[in-house]
Coordinates of C-alpha atoms in Angstrom, one line a residue:
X768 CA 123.8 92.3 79.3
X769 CA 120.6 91.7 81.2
X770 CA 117.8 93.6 80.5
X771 CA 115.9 96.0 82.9
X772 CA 113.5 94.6 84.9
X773 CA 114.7 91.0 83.8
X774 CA 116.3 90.5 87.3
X775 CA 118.9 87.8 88.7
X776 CA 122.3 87.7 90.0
X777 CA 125.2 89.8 88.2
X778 CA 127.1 93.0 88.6
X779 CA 125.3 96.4 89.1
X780 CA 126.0 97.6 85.5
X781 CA 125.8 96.3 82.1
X782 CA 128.3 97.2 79.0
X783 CA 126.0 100.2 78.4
X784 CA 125.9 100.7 81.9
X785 CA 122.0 100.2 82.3
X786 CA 121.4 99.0 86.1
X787 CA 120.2 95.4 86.7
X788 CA 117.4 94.6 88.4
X789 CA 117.2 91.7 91.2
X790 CA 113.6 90.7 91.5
X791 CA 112.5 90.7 95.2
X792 CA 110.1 87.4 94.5
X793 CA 107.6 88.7 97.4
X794 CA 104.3 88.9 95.3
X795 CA 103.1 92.2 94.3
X796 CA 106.7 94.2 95.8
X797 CA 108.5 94.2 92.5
X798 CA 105.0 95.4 90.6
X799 CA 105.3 98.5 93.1
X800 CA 109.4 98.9 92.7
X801 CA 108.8 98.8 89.0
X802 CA 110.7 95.8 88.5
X803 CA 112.8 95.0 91.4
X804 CA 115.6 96.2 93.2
X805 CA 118.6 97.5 91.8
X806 CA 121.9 95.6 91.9
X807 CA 124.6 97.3 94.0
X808 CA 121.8 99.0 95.7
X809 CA 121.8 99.6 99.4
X810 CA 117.9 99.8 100.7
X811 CA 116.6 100.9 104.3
X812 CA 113.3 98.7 105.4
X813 CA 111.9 100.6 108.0
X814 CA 109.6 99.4 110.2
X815 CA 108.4 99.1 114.3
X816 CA 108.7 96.2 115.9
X817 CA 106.2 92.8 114.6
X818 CA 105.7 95.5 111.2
X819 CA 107.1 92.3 109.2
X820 CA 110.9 93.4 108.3
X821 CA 112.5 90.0 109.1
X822 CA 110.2 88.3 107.1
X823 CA 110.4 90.6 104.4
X824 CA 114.3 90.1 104.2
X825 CA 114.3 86.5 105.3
X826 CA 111.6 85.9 102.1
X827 CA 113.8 88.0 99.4
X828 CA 117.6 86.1 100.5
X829 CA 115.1 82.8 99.9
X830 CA 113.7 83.5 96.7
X831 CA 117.4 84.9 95.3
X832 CA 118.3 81.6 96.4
X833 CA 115.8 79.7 94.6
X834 CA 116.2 81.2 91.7
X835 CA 119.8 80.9 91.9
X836 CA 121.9 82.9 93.7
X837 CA 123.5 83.4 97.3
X838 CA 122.3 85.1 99.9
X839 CA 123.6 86.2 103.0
X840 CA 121.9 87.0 106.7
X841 CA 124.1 88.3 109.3
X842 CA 122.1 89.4 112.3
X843 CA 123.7 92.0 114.8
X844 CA 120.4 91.7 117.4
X845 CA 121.5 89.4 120.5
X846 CA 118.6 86.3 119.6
X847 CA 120.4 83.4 117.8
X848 CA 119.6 81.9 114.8
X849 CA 118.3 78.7 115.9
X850 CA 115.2 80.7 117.3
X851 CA 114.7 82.8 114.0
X852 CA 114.6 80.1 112.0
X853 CA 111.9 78.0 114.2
X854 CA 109.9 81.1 113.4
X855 CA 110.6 80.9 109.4
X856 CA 110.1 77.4 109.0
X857 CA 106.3 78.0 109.3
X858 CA 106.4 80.1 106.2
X859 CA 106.0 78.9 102.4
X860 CA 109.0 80.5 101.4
X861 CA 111.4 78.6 104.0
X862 CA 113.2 75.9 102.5
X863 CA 116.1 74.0 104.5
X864 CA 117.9 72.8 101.5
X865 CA 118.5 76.0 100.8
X866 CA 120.6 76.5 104.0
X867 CA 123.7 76.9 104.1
X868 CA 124.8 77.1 100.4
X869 CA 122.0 79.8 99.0
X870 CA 121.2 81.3 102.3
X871 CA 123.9 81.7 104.6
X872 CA 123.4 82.8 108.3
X873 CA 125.8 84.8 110.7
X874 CA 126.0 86.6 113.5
X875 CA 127.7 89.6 113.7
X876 CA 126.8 90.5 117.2
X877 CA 130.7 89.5 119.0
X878 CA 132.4 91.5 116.0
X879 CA 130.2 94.6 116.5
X880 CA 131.0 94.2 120.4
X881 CA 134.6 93.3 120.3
X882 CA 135.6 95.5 117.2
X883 CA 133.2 98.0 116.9
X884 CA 132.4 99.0 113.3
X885 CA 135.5 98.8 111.8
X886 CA 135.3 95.1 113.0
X887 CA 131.7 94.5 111.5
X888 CA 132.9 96.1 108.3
X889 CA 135.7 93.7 108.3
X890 CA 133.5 90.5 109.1
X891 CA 130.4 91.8 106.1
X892 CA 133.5 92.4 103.2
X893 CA 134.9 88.6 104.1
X894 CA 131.3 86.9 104.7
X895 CA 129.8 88.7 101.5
X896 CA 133.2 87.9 99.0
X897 CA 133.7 84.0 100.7
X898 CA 129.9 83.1 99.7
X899 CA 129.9 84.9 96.8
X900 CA 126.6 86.8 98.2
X901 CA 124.6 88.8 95.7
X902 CA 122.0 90.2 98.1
X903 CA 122.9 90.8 102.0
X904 CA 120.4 91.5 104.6
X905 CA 121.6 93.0 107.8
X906 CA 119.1 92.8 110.6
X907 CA 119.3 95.4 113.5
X908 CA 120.7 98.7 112.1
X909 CA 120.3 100.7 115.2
X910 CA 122.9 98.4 117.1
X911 CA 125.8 100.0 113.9
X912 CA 124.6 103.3 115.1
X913 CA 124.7 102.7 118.7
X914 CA 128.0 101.3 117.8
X915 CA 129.7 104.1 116.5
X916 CA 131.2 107.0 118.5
X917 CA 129.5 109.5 116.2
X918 CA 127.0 110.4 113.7
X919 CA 129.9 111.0 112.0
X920 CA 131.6 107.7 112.4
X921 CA 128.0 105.9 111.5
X922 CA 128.4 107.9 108.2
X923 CA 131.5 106.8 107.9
X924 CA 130.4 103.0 108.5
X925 CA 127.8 103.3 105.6
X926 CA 129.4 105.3 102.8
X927 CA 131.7 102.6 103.5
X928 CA 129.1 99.7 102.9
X929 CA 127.7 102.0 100.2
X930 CA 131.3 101.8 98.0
X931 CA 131.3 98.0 98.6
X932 CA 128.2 96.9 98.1
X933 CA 128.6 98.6 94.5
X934 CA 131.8 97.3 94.0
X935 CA 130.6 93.8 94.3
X936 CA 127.0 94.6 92.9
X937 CA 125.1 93.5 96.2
X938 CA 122.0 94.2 96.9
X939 CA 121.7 95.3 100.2
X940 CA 119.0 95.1 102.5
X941 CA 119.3 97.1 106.0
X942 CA 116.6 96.5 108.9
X943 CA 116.1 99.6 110.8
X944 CA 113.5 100.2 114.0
X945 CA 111.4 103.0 113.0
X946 CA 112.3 104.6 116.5
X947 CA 115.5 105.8 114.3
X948 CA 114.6 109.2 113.7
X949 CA 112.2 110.1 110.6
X950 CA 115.2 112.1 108.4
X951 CA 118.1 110.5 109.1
X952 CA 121.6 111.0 107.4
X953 CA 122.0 107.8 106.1
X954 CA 117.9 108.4 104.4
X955 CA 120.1 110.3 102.1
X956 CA 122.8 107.7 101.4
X957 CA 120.9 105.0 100.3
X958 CA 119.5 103.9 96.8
X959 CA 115.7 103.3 98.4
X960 CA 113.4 103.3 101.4
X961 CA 111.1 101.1 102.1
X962 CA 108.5 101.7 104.9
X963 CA 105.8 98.8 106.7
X964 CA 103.8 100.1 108.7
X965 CA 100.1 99.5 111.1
X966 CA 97.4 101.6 110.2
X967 CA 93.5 101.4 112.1
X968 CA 91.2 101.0 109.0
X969 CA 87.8 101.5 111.2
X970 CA 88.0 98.6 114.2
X971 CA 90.7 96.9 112.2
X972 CA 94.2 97.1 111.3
X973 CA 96.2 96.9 107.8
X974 CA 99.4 96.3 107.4
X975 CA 101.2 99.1 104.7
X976 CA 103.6 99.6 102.4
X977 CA 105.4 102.2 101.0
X978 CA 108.7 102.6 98.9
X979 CA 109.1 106.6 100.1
X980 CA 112.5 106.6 97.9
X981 CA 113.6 104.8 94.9
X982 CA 116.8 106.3 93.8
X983 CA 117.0 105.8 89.7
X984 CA 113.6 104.7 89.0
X985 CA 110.3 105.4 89.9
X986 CA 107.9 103.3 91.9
X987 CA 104.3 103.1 92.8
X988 CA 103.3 105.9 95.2
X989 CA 101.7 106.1 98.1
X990 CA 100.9 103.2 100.7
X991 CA 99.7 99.2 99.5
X992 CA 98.2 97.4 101.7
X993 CA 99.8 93.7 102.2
X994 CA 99.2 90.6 104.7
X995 CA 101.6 88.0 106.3
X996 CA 100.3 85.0 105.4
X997 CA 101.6 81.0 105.6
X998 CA 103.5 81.8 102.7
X999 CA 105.3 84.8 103.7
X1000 CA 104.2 88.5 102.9
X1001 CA 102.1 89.4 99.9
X1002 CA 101.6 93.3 98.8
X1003 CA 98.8 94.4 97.1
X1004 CA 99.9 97.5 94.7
X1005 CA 96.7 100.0 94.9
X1006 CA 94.9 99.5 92.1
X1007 CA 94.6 103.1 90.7
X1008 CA 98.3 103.6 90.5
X1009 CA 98.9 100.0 89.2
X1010 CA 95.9 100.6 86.5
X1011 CA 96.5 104.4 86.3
X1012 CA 96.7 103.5 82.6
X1013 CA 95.0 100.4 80.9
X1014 CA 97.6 97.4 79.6
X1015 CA 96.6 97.6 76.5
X1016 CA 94.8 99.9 73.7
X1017 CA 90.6 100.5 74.5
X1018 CA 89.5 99.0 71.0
X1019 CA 86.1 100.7 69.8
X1020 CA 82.5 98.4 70.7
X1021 CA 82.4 96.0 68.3
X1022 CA 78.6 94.4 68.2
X1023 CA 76.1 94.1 70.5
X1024 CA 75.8 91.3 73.5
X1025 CA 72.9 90.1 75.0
X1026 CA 71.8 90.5 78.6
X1027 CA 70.0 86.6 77.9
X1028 CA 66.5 89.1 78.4
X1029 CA 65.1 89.9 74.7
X1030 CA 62.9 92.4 75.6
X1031 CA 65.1 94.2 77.7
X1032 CA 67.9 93.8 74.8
X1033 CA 65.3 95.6 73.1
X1034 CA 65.4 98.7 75.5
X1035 CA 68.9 99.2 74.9
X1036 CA 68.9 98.9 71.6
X1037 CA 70.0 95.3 70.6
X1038 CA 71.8 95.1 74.0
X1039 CA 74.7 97.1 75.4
X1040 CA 77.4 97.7 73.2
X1041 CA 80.9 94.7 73.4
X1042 CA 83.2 96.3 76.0
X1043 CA 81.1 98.0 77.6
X1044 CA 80.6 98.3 81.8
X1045 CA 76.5 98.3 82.5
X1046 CA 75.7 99.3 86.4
X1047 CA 72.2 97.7 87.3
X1048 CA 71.0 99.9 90.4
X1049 CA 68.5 98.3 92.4
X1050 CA 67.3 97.7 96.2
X1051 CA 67.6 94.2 97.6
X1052 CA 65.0 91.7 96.3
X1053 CA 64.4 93.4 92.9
X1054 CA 66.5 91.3 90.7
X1055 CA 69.8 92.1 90.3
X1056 CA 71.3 88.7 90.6
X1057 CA 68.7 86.9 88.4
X1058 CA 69.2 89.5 85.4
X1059 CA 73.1 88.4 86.3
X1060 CA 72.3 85.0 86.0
X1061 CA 70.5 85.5 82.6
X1062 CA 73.5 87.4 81.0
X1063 CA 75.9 84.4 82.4
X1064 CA 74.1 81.7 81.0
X1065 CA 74.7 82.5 77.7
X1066 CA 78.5 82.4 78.2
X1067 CA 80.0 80.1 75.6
X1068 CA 83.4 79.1 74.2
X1069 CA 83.9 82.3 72.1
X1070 CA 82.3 84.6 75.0
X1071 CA 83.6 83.2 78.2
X1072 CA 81.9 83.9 81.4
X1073 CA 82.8 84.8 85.1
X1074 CA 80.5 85.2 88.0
X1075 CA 82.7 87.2 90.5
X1076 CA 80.4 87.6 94.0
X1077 CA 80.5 88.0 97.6
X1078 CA 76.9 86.6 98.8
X1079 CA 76.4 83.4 97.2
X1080 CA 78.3 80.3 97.1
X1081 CA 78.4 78.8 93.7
X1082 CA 76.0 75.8 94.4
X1083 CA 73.5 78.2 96.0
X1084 CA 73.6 80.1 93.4
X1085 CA 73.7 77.2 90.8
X1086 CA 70.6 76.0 92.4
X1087 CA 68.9 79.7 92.4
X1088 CA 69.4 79.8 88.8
X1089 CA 68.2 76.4 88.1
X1090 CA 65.0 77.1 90.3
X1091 CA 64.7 79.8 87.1
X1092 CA 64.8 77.5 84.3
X1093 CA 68.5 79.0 83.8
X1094 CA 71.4 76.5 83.4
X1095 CA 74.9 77.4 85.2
X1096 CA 75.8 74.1 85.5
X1097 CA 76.2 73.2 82.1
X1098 CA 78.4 76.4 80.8
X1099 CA 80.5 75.3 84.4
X1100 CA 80.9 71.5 82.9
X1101 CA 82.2 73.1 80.0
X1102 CA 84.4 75.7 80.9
X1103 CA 82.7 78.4 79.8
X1104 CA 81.9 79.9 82.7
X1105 CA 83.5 80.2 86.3
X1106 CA 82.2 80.9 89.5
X1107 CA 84.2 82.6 92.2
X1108 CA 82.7 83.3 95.5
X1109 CA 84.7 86.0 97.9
X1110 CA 83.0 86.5 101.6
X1111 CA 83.1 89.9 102.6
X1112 CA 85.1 89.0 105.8
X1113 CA 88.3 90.8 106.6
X1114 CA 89.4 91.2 102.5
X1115 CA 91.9 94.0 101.3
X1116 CA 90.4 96.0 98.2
X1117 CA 93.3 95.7 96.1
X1118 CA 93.6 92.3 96.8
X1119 CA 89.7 91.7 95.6
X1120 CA 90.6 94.1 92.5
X1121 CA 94.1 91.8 91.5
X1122 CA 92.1 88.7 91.7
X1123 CA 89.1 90.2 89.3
X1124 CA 91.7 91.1 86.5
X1125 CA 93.9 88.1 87.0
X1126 CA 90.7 85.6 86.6
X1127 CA 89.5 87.8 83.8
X1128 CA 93.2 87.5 81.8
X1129 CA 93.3 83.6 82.8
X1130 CA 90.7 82.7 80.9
X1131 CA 90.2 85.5 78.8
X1132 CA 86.6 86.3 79.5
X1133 CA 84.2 88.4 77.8
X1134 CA 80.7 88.2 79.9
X1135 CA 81.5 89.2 83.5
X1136 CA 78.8 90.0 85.8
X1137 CA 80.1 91.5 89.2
X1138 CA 77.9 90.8 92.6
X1139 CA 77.8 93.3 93.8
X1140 CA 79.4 96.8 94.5
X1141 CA 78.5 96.7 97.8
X1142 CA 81.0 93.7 98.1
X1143 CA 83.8 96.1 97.6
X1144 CA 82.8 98.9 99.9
X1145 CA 83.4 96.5 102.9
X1146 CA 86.3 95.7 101.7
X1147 CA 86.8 99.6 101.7
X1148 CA 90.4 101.2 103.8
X1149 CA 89.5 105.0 102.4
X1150 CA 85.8 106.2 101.0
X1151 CA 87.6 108.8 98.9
X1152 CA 89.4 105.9 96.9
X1153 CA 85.9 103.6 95.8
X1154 CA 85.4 106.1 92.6
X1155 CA 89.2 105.7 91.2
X1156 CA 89.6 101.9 92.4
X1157 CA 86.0 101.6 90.5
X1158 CA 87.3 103.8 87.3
X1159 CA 90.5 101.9 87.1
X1160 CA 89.1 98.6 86.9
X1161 CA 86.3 99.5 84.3
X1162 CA 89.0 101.5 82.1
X1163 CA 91.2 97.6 82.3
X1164 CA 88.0 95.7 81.6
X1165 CA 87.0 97.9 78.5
X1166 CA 91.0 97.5 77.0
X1167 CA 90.3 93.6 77.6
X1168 CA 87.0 93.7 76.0
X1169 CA 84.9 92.6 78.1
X1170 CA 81.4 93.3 79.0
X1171 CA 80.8 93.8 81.9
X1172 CA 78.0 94.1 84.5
X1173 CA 77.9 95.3 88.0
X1174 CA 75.0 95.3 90.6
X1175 CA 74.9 97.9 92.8
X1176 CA 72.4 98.3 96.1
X1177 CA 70.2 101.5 96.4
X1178 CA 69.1 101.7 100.1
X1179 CA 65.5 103.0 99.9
X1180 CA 63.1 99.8 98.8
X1181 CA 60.3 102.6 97.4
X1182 CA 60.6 106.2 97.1
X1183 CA 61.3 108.9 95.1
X1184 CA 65.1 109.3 95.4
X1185 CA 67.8 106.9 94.0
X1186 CA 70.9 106.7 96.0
X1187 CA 74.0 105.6 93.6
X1188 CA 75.9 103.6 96.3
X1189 CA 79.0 105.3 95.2
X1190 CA 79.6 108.7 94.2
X1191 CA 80.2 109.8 90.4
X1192 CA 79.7 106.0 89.3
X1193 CA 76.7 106.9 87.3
X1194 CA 79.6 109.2 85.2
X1195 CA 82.1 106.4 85.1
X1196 CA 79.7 103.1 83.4
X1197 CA 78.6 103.3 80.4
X1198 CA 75.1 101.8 80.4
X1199 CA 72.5 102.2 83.4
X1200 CA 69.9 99.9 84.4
X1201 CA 67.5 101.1 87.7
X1202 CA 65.1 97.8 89.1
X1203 CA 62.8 99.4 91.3
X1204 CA 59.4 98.4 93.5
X1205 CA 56.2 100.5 93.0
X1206 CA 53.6 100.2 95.3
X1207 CA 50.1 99.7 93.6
X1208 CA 46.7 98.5 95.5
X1209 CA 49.0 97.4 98.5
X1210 CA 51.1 95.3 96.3
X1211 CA 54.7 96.0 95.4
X1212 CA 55.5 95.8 91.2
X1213 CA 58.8 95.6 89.9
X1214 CA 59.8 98.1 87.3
X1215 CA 62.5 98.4 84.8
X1216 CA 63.9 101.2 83.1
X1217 CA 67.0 101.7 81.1
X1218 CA 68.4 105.2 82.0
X1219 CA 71.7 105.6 80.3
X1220 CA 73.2 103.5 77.3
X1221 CA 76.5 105.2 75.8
X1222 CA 76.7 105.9 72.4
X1223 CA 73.4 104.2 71.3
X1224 CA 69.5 105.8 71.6
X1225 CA 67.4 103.7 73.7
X1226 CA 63.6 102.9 75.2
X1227 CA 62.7 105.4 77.8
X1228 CA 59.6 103.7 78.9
X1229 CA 58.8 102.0 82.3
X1230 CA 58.5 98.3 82.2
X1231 CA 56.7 96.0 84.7
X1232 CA 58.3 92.5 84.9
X1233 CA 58.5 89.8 86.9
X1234 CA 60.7 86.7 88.6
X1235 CA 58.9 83.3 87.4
X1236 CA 60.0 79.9 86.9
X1237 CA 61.0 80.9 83.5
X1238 CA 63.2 83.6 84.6
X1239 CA 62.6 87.5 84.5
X1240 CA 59.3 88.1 82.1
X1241 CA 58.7 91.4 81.1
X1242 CA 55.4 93.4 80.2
X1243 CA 53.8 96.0 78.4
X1244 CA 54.9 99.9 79.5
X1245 CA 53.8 101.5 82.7
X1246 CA 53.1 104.1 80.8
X1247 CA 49.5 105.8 82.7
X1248 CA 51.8 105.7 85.7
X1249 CA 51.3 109.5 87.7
X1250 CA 54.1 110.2 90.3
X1251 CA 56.6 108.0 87.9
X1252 CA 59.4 108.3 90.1
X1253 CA 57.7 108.5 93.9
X1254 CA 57.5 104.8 94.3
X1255 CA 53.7 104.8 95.0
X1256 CA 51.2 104.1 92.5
X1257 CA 48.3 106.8 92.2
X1258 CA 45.8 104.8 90.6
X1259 CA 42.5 106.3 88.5
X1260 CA 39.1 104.5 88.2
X1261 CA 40.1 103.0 85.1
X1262 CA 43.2 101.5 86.4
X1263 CA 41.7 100.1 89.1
X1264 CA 39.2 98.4 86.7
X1265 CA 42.0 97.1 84.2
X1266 CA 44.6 95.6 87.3
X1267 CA 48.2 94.8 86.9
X1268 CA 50.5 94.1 83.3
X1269 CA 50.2 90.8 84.7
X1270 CA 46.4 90.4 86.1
X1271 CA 45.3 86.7 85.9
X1272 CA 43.4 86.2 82.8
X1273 CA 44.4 89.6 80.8
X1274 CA 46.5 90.3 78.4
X1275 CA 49.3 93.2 79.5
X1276 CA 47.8 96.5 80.1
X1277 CA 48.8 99.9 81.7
X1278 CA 47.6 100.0 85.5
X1279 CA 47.4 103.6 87.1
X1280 CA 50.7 103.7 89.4
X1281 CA 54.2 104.5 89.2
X1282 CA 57.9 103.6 90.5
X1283 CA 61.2 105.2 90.3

């Protein structure tokens, strides 16, 4: 007996009567069906017209095929074949040996005309035993209802195809228009529903997904986004429900790691704890990447790295760090680190969160440094989602142990308020880091403070540092700062006397001025 969720061509039922599952093959579908479809099954794919049904079902009967079973296409719509298949044969999935031994074609059109349904149901029971079809598609459902006489002889028609698709343990896939209306009789007849649909996501539109029935299992609710691409269709399962719980056990921290900065190891108490998520909050300019580029460099063969941004191409940003003394090359050559560059431009959320976990289980990583945040809000369909997308993915990250650090853009460049780009993040990460600009003497400082480390006590002084040659350098405390958090230094006489930390010629000291 095959397993559940194993897939492939059989009848519906095993000895013990456990359904079998036939895999769809159309990345990311059978991660929302839980598995696949069922055998014997009889599914509606609903959809208007360009939504991406005939591609759906032309992609499934081709990947049954190729994995070794028969498929059968019979099209009841008046376009032949001939121009369907010109269409297909732009796709990945399209194969030609395939055709006419795994996927069979034929039209049903002249039997629906000349016969009516009795007639189609004749022609699908002799097409579907004679190739020995384990997964039919029938394209143009609303032709059978227009067909019929009835409602009730429509009913009729497909507790008729229901019985013999179970019989013969088919899966059955029927195309319907969505102008059909919403609750339909036969909604109720069928083992599953699947719904593509256009939504507006801002100026843009996204193509959706959603399974809103799923007769004896359960699936992944609500609608996942997915594209038609050269290879056919790919759905990408939200992120919260397919990480609604992490894949494995969260371990507890086990040692410190090293941001690559001593001294700021030092504030957080040796570094942040293994397995942790660190969100380093900072406006544009005060150092976010080059603290990133730190930790990465000290990726090695027992902590692999991965740079995962959106602004800088990896020799850009192999040349920024090399400008800093800092060496991504070499970790690169080795392996030990890998650099993947998204652009912002037209990318799906779920898609961006998928790739992150799949190049972080590749390679099994352990120092990943995320840049930035802001690289996943324009990839953004629904602002209330960012904080359980965001929670999701740092819940996976900690079960895989890795450490993990994300930059995230405040919007003021001074000032006294800090604006967390997203909503309840702060409660979500484990470990905060705030880079911030003071001004002093009509000069702007940076500043570094460590605000929250989980489960370990840590420095709460202000430290100025700065971007050199050598990387970041830090200096003594800004500790005679007044208005700490206002962003503007408010110097005294003394202050102005003693200068910067990082005066020419003196040793650190603590100028009069603040930052936040």
């Amino acid at each position: 007996m095959t397993e559940e969720g194993a897939g492939g061509p059989g009848p519906a039922a095993g000895i013990e009567g456990r359904l079998q599952r036939v895999p769809t093959g159309v990345p990311g579908l059978d991660a929302v069906l839980r598995g696949g479809l069922f055998a014997g099954g009889g599914y509606i794919v609903r959809g208007g017209p360009g939504a991406g049904k005939t591609i759906l079902a032309n992609q499934v009967c081709f990947q049954h095929a190729r994995a070794g079973g028969k498929a059968l296409f019979v099209t009841l719509l008046a376009e032949n074949h001939a121009r369907m298949v010109q269409h297909l044969e732009r796709l990945g999935f399209y194969d030609p040996a395939l055709v006419p031994n795994g996927v069979y074609y034929v039209s049903a059109f002249r039997a629906l005309e000349e016969g009516g349904l009795r007639g189609l149901m004749t022609l699908l029971r002799r097409e579907v035993r004679a190739r020995g079809a384990t997964v039919l598609a029938v394209d143009g459902l609303m032709a059978v209802a227009e067909g019929g006489d009835s409602d009730r002889e429509f009913r009729k028609f497909f507790h008729e195809l229901q019985a013999f698709i179970s019989t013969e343990g088919c899966v059955a896939l029927l195309l319907v228009s969505s102008s059909r209306a919403e609750h339909h009789p036969e909604h109720t007849m069928v083992d599953g529903l699947i719904a593509l649909e256009d939504s507006r996501v801002g100026s843009r539109s996204q193509r959706e997904l959603e399974v809103r029935k799923s007769r004896g299992s359960g699936a992944l609710r609500g609608r996942h986004p997915f594209r038609i691409t050269d290879g056919g269709i790919a759905v990408y399962p939200r992120i919260e429900a397919l990480l609604a719980r992490p894949s494995q056990p969260d371990g507890r921290p086990d040692g410190r790691v090293s941001t690559g900065v001593p001294a700021l190891d030092g504030m957080m108490g040796g570094g942040p704890l293994a397995g942790t998520t660190t969100l380093v909050l900072g406006a544009s300019g005060t150092g976010k990447t080059t603290l990133g580029m730190h930790y990465l460099a000290r990726s090695s063969e027992r902590e692999p790295g991965l740079h995962f941004g959106f602004y800088e191409t990896p020799d850009r940003l192999a040349a920024y760090a090399a400008s800093m003394g800092l060496d991504l090359d070499g970790p690169v050559q080795r392996g030990d680190l890998e650099i993947l560059w998204r652009p912002t431009a037209e990318q799906i959320m779920d898609d961006l969160g998928s790739q992150l976990i799949e190049a972080v289980r590749r390679r099994g990583v352990k120092r990943l440094f995320v840049d930035g945040l802001g690289g996943y809000l324009e990839a953004i369909d629904r602002r209330e989602r960012v904080s359980q997308v965001f929670a999701a993915l740092c819940n996976e990250l900690r079960a895989l142990g890795v450490t993990t650090f994300v930059a995230g853009e405040t919007m003021n460049l001074v000032g006294p308020e800090v604006a967390v780009p997203v909503e309840g993040v702060s409660v979500i990460v484990d470990n905060m880091v705030l880079l911030r600009f003071v001004e002093l003497r009509a000069r702007l400082h940076r500043l570094v403070s460590v605000m929250k480390v989980r489960g370990s006590d840590f420095d709460l002084a202000l430290r100025e540092f700065r971007i050199t040659g050598a990387g970041i350098e830090l200096a003594g405390t800004f500790a005679d700062a007044e208005s700490v958090m206002s962003g503007f230094g408010v110097e005294r006489q003394a202050a102005v006397r003693r200068g910067s930390a990082f005066a020419p010629g003196k040793g650190p000291t603590r100028p009069r001025g603040g930052g936040g």
